[in-house]
One Martini backbone bead per residue (centre of mass of N, CA, C, O) as a GRO file, in nm:
protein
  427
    1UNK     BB    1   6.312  11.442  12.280
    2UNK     BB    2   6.268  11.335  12.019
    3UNK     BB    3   6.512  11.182  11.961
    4UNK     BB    4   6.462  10.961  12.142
    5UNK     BB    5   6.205  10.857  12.033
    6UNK     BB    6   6.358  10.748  11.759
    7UNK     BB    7   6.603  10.577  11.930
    8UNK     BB    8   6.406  10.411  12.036
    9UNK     BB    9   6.210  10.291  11.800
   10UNK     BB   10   6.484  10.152  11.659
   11UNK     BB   11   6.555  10.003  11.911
   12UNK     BB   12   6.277   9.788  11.874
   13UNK     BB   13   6.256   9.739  11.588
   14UNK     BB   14   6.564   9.567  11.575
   15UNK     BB   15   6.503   9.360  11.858
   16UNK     BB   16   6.231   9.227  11.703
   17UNK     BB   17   6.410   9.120  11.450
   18UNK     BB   18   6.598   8.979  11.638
   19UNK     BB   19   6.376   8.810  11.828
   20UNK     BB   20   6.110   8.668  11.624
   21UNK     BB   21   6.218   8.398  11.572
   22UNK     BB   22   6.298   8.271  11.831
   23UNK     BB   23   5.992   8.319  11.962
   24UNK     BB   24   5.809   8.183  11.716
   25UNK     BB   25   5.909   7.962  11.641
   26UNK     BB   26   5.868   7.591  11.532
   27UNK     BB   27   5.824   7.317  11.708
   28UNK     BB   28   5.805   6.965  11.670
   29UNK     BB   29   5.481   6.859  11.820
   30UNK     BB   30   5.323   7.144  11.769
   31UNK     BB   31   5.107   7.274  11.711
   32UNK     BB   32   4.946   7.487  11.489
   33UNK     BB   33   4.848   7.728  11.344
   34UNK     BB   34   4.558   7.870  11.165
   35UNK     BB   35   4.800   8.019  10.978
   36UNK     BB   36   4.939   7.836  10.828
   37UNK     BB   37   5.125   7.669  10.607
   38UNK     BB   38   5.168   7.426  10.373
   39UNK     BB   39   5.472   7.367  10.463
   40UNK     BB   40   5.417   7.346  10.773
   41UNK     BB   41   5.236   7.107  10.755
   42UNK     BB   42   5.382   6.888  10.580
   43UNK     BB   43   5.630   6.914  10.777
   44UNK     BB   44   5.412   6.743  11.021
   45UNK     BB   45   5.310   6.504  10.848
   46UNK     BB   46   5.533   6.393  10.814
   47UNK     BB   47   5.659   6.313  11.051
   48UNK     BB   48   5.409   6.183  11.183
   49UNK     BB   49   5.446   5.955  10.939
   50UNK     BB   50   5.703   5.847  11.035
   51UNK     BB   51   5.644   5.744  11.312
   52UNK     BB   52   5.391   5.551  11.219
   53UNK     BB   53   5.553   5.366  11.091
   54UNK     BB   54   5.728   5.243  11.284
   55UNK     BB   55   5.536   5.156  11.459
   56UNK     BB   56   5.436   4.963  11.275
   57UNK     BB   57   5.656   4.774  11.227
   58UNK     BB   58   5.707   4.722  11.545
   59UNK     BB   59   5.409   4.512  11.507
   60UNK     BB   60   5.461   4.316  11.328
   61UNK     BB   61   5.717   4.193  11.446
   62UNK     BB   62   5.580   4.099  11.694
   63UNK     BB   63   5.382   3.913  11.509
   64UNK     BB   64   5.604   3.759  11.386
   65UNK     BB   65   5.674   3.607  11.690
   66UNK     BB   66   5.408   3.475  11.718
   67UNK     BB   67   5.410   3.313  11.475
   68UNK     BB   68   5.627   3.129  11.508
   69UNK     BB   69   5.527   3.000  11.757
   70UNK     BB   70   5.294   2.844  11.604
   71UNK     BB   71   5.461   2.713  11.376
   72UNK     BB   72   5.569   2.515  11.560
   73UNK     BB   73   5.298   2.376  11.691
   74UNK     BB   74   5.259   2.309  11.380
   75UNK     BB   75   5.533   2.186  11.228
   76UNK     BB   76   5.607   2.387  11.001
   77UNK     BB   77   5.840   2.409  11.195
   78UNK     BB   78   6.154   2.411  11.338
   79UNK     BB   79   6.433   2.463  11.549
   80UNK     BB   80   6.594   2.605  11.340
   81UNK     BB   81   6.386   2.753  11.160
   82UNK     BB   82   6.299   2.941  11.414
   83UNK     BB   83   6.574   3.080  11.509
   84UNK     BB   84   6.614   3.230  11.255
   85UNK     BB   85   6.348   3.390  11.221
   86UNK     BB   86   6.395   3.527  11.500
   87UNK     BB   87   6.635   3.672  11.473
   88UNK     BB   88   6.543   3.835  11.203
   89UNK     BB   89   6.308   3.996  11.373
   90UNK     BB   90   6.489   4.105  11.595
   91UNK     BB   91   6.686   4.271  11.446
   92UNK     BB   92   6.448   4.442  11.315
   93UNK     BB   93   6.344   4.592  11.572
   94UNK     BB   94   6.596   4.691  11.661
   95UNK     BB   95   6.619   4.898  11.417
   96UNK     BB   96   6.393   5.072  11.496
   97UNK     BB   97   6.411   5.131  11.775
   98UNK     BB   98   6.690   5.295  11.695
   99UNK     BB   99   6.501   5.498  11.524
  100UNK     BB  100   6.309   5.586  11.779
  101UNK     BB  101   6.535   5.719  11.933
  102UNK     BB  102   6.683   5.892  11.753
  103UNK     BB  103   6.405   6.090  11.734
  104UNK     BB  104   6.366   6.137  12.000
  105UNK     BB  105   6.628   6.287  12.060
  106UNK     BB  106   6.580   6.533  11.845
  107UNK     BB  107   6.346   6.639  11.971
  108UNK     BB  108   6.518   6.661  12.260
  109UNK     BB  109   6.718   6.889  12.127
  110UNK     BB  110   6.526   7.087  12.028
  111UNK     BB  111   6.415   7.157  12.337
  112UNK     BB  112   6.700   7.231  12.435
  113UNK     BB  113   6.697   7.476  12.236
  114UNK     BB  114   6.544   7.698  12.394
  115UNK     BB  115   6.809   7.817  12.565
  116UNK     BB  116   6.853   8.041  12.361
  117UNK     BB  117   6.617   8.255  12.430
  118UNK     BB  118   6.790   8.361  12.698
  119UNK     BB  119   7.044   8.440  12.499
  120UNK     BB  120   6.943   8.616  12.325
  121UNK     BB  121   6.803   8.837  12.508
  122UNK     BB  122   7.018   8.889  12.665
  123UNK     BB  123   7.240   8.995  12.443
  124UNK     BB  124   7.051   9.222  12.354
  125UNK     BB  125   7.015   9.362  12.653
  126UNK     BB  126   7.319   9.431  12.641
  127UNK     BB  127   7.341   9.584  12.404
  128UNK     BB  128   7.130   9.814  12.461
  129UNK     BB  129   7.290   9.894  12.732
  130UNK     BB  130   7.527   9.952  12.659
  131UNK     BB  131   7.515  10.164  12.402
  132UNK     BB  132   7.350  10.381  12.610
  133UNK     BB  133   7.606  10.399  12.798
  134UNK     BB  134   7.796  10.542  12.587
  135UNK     BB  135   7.617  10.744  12.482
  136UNK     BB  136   7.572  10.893  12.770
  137UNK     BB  137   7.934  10.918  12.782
  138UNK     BB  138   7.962  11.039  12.447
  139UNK     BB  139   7.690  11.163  12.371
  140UNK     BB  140   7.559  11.406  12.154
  141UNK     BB  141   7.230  11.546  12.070
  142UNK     BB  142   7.292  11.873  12.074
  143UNK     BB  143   7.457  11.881  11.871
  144UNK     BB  144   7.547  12.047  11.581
  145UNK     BB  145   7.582  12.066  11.262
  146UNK     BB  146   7.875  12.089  10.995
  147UNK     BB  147   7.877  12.153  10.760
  148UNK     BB  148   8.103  12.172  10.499
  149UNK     BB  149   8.115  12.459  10.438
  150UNK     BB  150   8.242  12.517  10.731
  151UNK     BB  151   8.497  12.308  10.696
  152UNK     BB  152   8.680  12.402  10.426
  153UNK     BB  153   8.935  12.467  10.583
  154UNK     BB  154   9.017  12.207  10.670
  155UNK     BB  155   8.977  12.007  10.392
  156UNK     BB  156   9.200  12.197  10.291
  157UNK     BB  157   9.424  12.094  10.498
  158UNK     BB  158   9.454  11.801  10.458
  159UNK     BB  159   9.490  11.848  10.134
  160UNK     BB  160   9.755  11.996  10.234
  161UNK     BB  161   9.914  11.782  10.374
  162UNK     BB  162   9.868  11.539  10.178
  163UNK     BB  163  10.063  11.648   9.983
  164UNK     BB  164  10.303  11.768  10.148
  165UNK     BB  165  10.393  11.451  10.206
  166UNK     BB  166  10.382  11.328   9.920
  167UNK     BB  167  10.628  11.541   9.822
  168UNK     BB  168  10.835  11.472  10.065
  169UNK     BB  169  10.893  11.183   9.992
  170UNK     BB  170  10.961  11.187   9.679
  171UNK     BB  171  11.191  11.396   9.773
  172UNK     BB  172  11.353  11.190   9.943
  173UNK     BB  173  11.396  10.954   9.714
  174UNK     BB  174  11.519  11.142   9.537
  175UNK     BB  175  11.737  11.195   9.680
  176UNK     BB  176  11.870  10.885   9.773
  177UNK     BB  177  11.931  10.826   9.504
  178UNK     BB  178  12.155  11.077   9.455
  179UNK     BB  179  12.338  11.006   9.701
  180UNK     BB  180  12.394  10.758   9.607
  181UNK     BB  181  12.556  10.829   9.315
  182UNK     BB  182  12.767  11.018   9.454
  183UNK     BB  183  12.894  10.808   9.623
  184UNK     BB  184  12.979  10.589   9.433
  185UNK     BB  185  13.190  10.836   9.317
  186UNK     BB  186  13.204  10.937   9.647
  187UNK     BB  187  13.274  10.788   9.937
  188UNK     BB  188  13.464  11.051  10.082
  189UNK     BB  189  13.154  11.208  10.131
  190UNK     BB  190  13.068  11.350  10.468
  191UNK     BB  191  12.789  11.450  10.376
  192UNK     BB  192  12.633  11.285  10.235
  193UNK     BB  193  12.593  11.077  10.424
  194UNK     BB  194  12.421  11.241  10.620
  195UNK     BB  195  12.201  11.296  10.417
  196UNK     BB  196  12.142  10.997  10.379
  197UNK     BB  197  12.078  10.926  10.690
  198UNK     BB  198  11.838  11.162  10.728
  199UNK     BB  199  11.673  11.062  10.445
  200UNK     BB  200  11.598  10.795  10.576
  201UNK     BB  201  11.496  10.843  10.868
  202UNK     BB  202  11.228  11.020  10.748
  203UNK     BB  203  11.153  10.759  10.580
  204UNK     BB  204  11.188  10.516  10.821
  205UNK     BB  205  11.502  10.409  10.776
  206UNK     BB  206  11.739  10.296  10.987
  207UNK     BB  207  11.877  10.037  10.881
  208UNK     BB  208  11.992  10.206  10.648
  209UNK     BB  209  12.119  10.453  10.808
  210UNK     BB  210  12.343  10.295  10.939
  211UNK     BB  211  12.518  10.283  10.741
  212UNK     BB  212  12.561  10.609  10.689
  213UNK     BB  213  12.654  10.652  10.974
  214UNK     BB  214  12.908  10.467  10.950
  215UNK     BB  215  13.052  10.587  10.733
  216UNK     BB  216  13.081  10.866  10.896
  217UNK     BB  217  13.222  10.749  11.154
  218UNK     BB  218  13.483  10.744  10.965
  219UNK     BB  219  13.563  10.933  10.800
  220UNK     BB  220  13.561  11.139  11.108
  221UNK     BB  221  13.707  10.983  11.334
  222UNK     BB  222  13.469  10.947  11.519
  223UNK     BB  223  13.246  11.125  11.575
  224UNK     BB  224  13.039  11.201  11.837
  225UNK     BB  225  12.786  11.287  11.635
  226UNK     BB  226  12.769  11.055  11.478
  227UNK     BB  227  12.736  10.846  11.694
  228UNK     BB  228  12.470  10.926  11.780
  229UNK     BB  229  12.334  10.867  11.514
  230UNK     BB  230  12.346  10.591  11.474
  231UNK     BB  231  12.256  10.505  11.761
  232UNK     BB  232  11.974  10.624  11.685
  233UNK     BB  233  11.916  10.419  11.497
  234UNK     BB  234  11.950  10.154  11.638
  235UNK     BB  235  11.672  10.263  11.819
  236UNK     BB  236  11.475  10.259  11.585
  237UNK     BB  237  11.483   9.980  11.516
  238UNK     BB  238  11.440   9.855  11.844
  239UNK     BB  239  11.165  10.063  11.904
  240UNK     BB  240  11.351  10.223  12.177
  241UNK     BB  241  11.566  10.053  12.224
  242UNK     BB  242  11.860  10.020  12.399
  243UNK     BB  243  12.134   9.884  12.291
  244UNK     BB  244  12.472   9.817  12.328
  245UNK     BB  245  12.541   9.965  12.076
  246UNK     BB  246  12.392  10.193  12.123
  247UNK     BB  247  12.572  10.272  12.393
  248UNK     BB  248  12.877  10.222  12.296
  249UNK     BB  249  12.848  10.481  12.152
  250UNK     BB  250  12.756  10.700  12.351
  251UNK     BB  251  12.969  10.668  12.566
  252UNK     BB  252  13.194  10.758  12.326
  253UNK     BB  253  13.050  11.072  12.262
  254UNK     BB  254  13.095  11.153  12.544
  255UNK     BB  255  13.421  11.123  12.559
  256UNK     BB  256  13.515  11.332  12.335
  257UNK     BB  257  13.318  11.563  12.461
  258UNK     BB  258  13.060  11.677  12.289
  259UNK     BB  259  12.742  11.797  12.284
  260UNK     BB  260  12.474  11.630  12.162
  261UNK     BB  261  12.173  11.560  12.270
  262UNK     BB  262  12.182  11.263  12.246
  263UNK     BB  263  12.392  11.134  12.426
  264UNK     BB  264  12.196  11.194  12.683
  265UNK     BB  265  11.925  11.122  12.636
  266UNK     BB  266  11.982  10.810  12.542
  267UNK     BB  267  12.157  10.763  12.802
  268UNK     BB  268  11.880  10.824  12.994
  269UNK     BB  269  11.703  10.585  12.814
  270UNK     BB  270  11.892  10.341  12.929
  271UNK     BB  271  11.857  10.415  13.255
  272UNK     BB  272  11.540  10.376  13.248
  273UNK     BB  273  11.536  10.051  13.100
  274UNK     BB  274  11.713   9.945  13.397
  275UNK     BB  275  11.615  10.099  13.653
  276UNK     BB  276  11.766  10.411  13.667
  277UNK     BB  277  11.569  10.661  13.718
  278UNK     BB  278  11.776  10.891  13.846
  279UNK     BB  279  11.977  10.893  13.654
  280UNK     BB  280  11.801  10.988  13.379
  281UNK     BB  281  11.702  11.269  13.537
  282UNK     BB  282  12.010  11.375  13.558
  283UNK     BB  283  12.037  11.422  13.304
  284UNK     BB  284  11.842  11.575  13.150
  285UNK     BB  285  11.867  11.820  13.355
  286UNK     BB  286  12.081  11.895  13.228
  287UNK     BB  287  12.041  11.925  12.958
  288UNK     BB  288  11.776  12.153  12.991
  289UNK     BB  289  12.011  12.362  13.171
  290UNK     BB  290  12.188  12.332  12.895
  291UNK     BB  291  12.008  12.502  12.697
  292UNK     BB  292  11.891  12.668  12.475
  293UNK     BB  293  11.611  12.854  12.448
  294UNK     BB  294  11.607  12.787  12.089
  295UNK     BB  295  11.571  12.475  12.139
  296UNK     BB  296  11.358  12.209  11.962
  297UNK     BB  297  11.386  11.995  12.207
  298UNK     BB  298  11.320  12.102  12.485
  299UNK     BB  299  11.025  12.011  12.528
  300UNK     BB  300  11.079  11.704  12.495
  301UNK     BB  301  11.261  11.690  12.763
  302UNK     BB  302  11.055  11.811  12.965
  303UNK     BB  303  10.815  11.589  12.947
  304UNK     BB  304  10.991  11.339  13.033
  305UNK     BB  305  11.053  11.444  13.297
  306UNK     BB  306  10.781  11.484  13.412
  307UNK     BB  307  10.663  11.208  13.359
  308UNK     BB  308  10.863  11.024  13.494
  309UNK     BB  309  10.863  11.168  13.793
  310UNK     BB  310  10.553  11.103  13.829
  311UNK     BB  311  10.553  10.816  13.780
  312UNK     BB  312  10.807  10.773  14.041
  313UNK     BB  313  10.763  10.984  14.255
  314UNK     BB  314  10.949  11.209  14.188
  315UNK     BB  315  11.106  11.522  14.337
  316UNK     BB  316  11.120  11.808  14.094
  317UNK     BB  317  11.165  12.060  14.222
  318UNK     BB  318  11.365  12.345  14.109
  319UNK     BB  319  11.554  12.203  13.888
  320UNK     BB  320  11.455  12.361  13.668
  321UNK     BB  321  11.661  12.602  13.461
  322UNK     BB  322  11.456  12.765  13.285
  323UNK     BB  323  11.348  12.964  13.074
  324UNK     BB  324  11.047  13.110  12.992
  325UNK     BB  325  11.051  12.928  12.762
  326UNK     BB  326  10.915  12.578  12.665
  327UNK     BB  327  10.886  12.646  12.346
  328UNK     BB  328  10.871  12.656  12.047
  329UNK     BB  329  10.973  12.895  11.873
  330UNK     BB  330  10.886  13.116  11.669
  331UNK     BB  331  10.924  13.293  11.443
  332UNK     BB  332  11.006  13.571  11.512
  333UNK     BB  333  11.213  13.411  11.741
  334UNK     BB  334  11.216  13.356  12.056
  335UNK     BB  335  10.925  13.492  12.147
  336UNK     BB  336  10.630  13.416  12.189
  337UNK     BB  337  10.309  13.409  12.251
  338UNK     BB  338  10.065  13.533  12.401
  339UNK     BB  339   9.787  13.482  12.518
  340UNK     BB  340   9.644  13.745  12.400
  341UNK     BB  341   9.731  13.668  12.138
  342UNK     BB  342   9.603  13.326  12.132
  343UNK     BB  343   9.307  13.456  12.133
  344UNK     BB  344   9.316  13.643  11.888
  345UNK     BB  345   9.348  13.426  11.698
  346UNK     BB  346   9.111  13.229  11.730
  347UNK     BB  347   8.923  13.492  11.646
  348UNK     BB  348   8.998  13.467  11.344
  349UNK     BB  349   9.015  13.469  11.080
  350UNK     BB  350   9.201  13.232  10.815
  351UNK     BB  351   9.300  13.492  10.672
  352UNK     BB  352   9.427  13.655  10.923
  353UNK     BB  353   9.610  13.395  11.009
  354UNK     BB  354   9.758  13.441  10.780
  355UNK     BB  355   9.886  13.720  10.784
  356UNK     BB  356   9.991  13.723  11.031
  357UNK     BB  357  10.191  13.463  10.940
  358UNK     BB  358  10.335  13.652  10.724
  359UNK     BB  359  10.434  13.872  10.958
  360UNK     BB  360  10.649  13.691  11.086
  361UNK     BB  361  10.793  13.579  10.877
  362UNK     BB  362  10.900  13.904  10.780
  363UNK     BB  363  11.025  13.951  11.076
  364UNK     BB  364  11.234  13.722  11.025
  365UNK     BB  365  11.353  13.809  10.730
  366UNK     BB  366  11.467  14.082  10.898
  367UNK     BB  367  11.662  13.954  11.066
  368UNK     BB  368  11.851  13.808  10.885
  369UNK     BB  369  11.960  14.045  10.733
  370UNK     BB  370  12.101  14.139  11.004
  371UNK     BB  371  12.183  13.834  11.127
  372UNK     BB  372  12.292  13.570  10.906
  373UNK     BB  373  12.432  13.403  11.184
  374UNK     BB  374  12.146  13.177  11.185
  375UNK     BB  375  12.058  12.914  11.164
  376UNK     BB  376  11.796  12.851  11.300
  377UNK     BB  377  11.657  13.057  11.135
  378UNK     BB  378  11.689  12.955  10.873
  379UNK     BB  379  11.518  12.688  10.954
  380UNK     BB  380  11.239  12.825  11.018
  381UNK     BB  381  11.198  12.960  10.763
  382UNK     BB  382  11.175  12.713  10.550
  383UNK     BB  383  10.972  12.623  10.701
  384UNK     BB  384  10.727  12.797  10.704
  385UNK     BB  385  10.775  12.824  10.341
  386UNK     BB  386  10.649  12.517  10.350
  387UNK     BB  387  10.338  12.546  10.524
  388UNK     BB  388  10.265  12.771  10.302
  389UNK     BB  389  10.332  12.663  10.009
  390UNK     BB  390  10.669  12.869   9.925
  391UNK     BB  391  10.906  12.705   9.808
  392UNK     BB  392  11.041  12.909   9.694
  393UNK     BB  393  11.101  13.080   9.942
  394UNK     BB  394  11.281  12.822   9.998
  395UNK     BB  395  11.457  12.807   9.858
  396UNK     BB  396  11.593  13.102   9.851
  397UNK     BB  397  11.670  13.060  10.152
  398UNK     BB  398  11.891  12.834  10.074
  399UNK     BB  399  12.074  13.008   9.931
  400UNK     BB  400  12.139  13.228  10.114
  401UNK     BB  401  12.265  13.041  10.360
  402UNK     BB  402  12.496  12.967  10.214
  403UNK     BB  403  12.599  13.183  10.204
  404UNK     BB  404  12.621  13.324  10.495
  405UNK     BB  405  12.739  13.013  10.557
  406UNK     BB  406  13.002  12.981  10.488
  407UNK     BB  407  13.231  12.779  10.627
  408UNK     BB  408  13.004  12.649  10.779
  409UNK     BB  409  12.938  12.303  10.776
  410UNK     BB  410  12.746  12.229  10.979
  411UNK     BB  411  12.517  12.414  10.917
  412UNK     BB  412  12.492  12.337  10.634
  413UNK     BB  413  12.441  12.026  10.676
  414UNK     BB  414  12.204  12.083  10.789
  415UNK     BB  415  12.022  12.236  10.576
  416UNK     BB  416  12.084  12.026  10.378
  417UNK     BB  417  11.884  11.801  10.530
  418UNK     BB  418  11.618  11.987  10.554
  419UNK     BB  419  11.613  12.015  10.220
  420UNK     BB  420  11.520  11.696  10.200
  421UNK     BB  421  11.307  11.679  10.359
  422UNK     BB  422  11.123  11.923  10.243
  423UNK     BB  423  11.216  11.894   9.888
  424UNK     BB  424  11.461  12.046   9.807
  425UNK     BB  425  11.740  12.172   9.637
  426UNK     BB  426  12.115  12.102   9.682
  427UNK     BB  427  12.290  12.210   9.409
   0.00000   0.00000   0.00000
């Protein structure tokens, strides 16, 4: 109840500082106060002296025009010479009453000005209405404060996300460098542009990635992956539209045989943007179930479909033949954490999920010694060993894949494309 009473006494305190000079201003014409200040006196004396002023000038000039006629018929004056003074002093009047009237306009202007009063309160008062109506709809005054120290977890983790940003962009510029460099000498290397392609799109450089991905798709005799590439970087750049140059690589790289998942993907996000939204969950869908159990990008296009399904009122109720898990696999392997791990990490401290998650992480690194022909292992291992801080640990494995998977060309450029997005060395 305190907090209330000092929200309220503060908001009446804001509210009384900015409606104060609007409700008590003094107005010209006006009484002062009797504790009024010298300068509020003096200038209401001017003002009033200034009318006294001009009404005087304007009795005069009156006086003048009786004179005038008076000078005729003493013969004083001719016709034509009271005719010109006459004139001389009606001008003069007129000037007068002319500026008489203008400081009258002045005086009902400023009269005008109270609708102000009733302006300025509505606007406090709708000002004070809705931030209660905010704060009542999004605040919490029981709320507990969360000292800095109990923070200390977080605020280290958003430093040390920052600082692996930081890093990782570094390292792909200087990747994009290193790679720049060697196609120079060596334009007819195959790995290189897909690397240099792949560390362009990291780096959000779509736009620059077209060109190193069409140089693989002619390299390669446009193979239908490489064409997908390309396509993809064409969507990125064009903000997520599929424009007509990136459909007819998809539909190439289709024709070909391909199996690339982007393939399918882009060619149903085609074909939800031309308003063909049945045909757009047929891929989808096919795409989804027709996917590895520990495919990294399954679960995004499993929301994909359910948000379209739900969006355009389509019932896909069965229609989804997937896996168990339609969660990215674990680090320990294809099999997810159960509801009741999850339930125990949340209650652990930060030292215990560390040690749990570098425990997953060696039962991951045991399983690679057993079965090294496992590309998807070693890039989630790499990934993992990056994650934790322990780059060394992420290097020695990038190159141990390297060992494990030799002849496998597919899979080392994935590695090694992964090796440069996370800032590892490909040499």
């Amino acid at each position: 109840m305190t907090v209330w009473i000092v929200f309220a006494l503060v908001t009446l305190a804001v509210a009384g500082y900015v409606l104060w000079p609007v409700l008590v201003g003094t107005r010209r014409g006006q009484p002062l106060p009797k504790d009024a200040t010298a300068d509020q006196m003096a200038a209401q004396a001017s003002a009033l002296s200034d009318q006294d002023e001009l009404q005087r000038d304007l009795n005069v000039y009156r006086d003048q025009l009786a004179e005038i006629n008076r000078d005729i018929e003493r013969g004083v004056l001719n016709a034509e010479q009271a005719d010109a003074a006459r004139i001389e002093v009606q001008r003069r009047i007129l000037a007068t009453d002319q500026r008489i009237q203008a400081r009258s306009q002045k005086r009902t202007g400023k009269k005008n000005g109270t609708f102000a009063r009733p302006i300025a309160i509505a606007l406090v008062l709708i000002s004070l209405i809705g931030g209660l109506g905010l704060y009542l709809d999004l605040g919490h005054p029981a709320l507990p404060d969360r000292p800095i120290a109990q923070r200390s977890d977080e605020i280290m983790a958003a430093r040390n996300a920052r600082l692996q940003n930081g890093e990782r962009e570094q390292a792909l510029r200087k990747a994009v460098a290193d790679l720049s460099n060697k196609l120079i000498q060596n334009p007819n290397n195959l790995e290189n542009w897909e690397m240099l392609g792949n560390s362009l799109m990291a780096l959000n450089r779509p736009q620059q990635a077209q060109t190193a991905f069409l140089e693989a798709v002619k390299l390669s005799n446009r193979d239908g992956a490489y064409l997908a590439m390309y396509a993809e970087a064409i969507i990125r750049a064009s903000d997520g539209q599929v424009t007509a140059a990136a459909r007819g690589a998809l539909e190439e790289a289709a024709k070909s045989g391909n199996h690339n998942p982007r393939i399918a993907f882009y060619l149903g996000l085609a074909d939800l943007q031309q308003g063909q939204t049945q045909a757009a969950l047929e891929r989808w869908i096919a795409l989804a179930n027709g996917a590895p159990a520990d495919a990294s990008w399954l679960p995004m296009v499993v929301r994909q479909i359910e948000q379209t399904a739900t969006a355009s009122g389509i019932d896909i109720s069965g229609r989804l033949k997937l896996p168990s898990a339609t969660t990215p696999p674990a680090i320990a392997g294809n099999v997810g954490p159960s509801q009741e791990d999850m339930k125990a990490a949340a209650e652990m401290t930060p030292e215990e999920r560390r040690q749990m998650i570098e425990g997953m992480v060696g039962r991951l690194a045991s399983k690679l010694e057993e079965n090294p022909q496992d590309p998807d292992g070693w890039a989630r291992l790499m990934r993992a060993y990056v994650v934790m801080g322990m780059k060394d640990k992420a290097q020695e494995s990038y190159q141990q894949a390297q060992t494990a998977l030799e002849g496998n060309k597919p899979a080392l450029a994935q590695l090694a494309a992964l090796a440069n997005q996370v800032g590892l060395a490909t040499n």
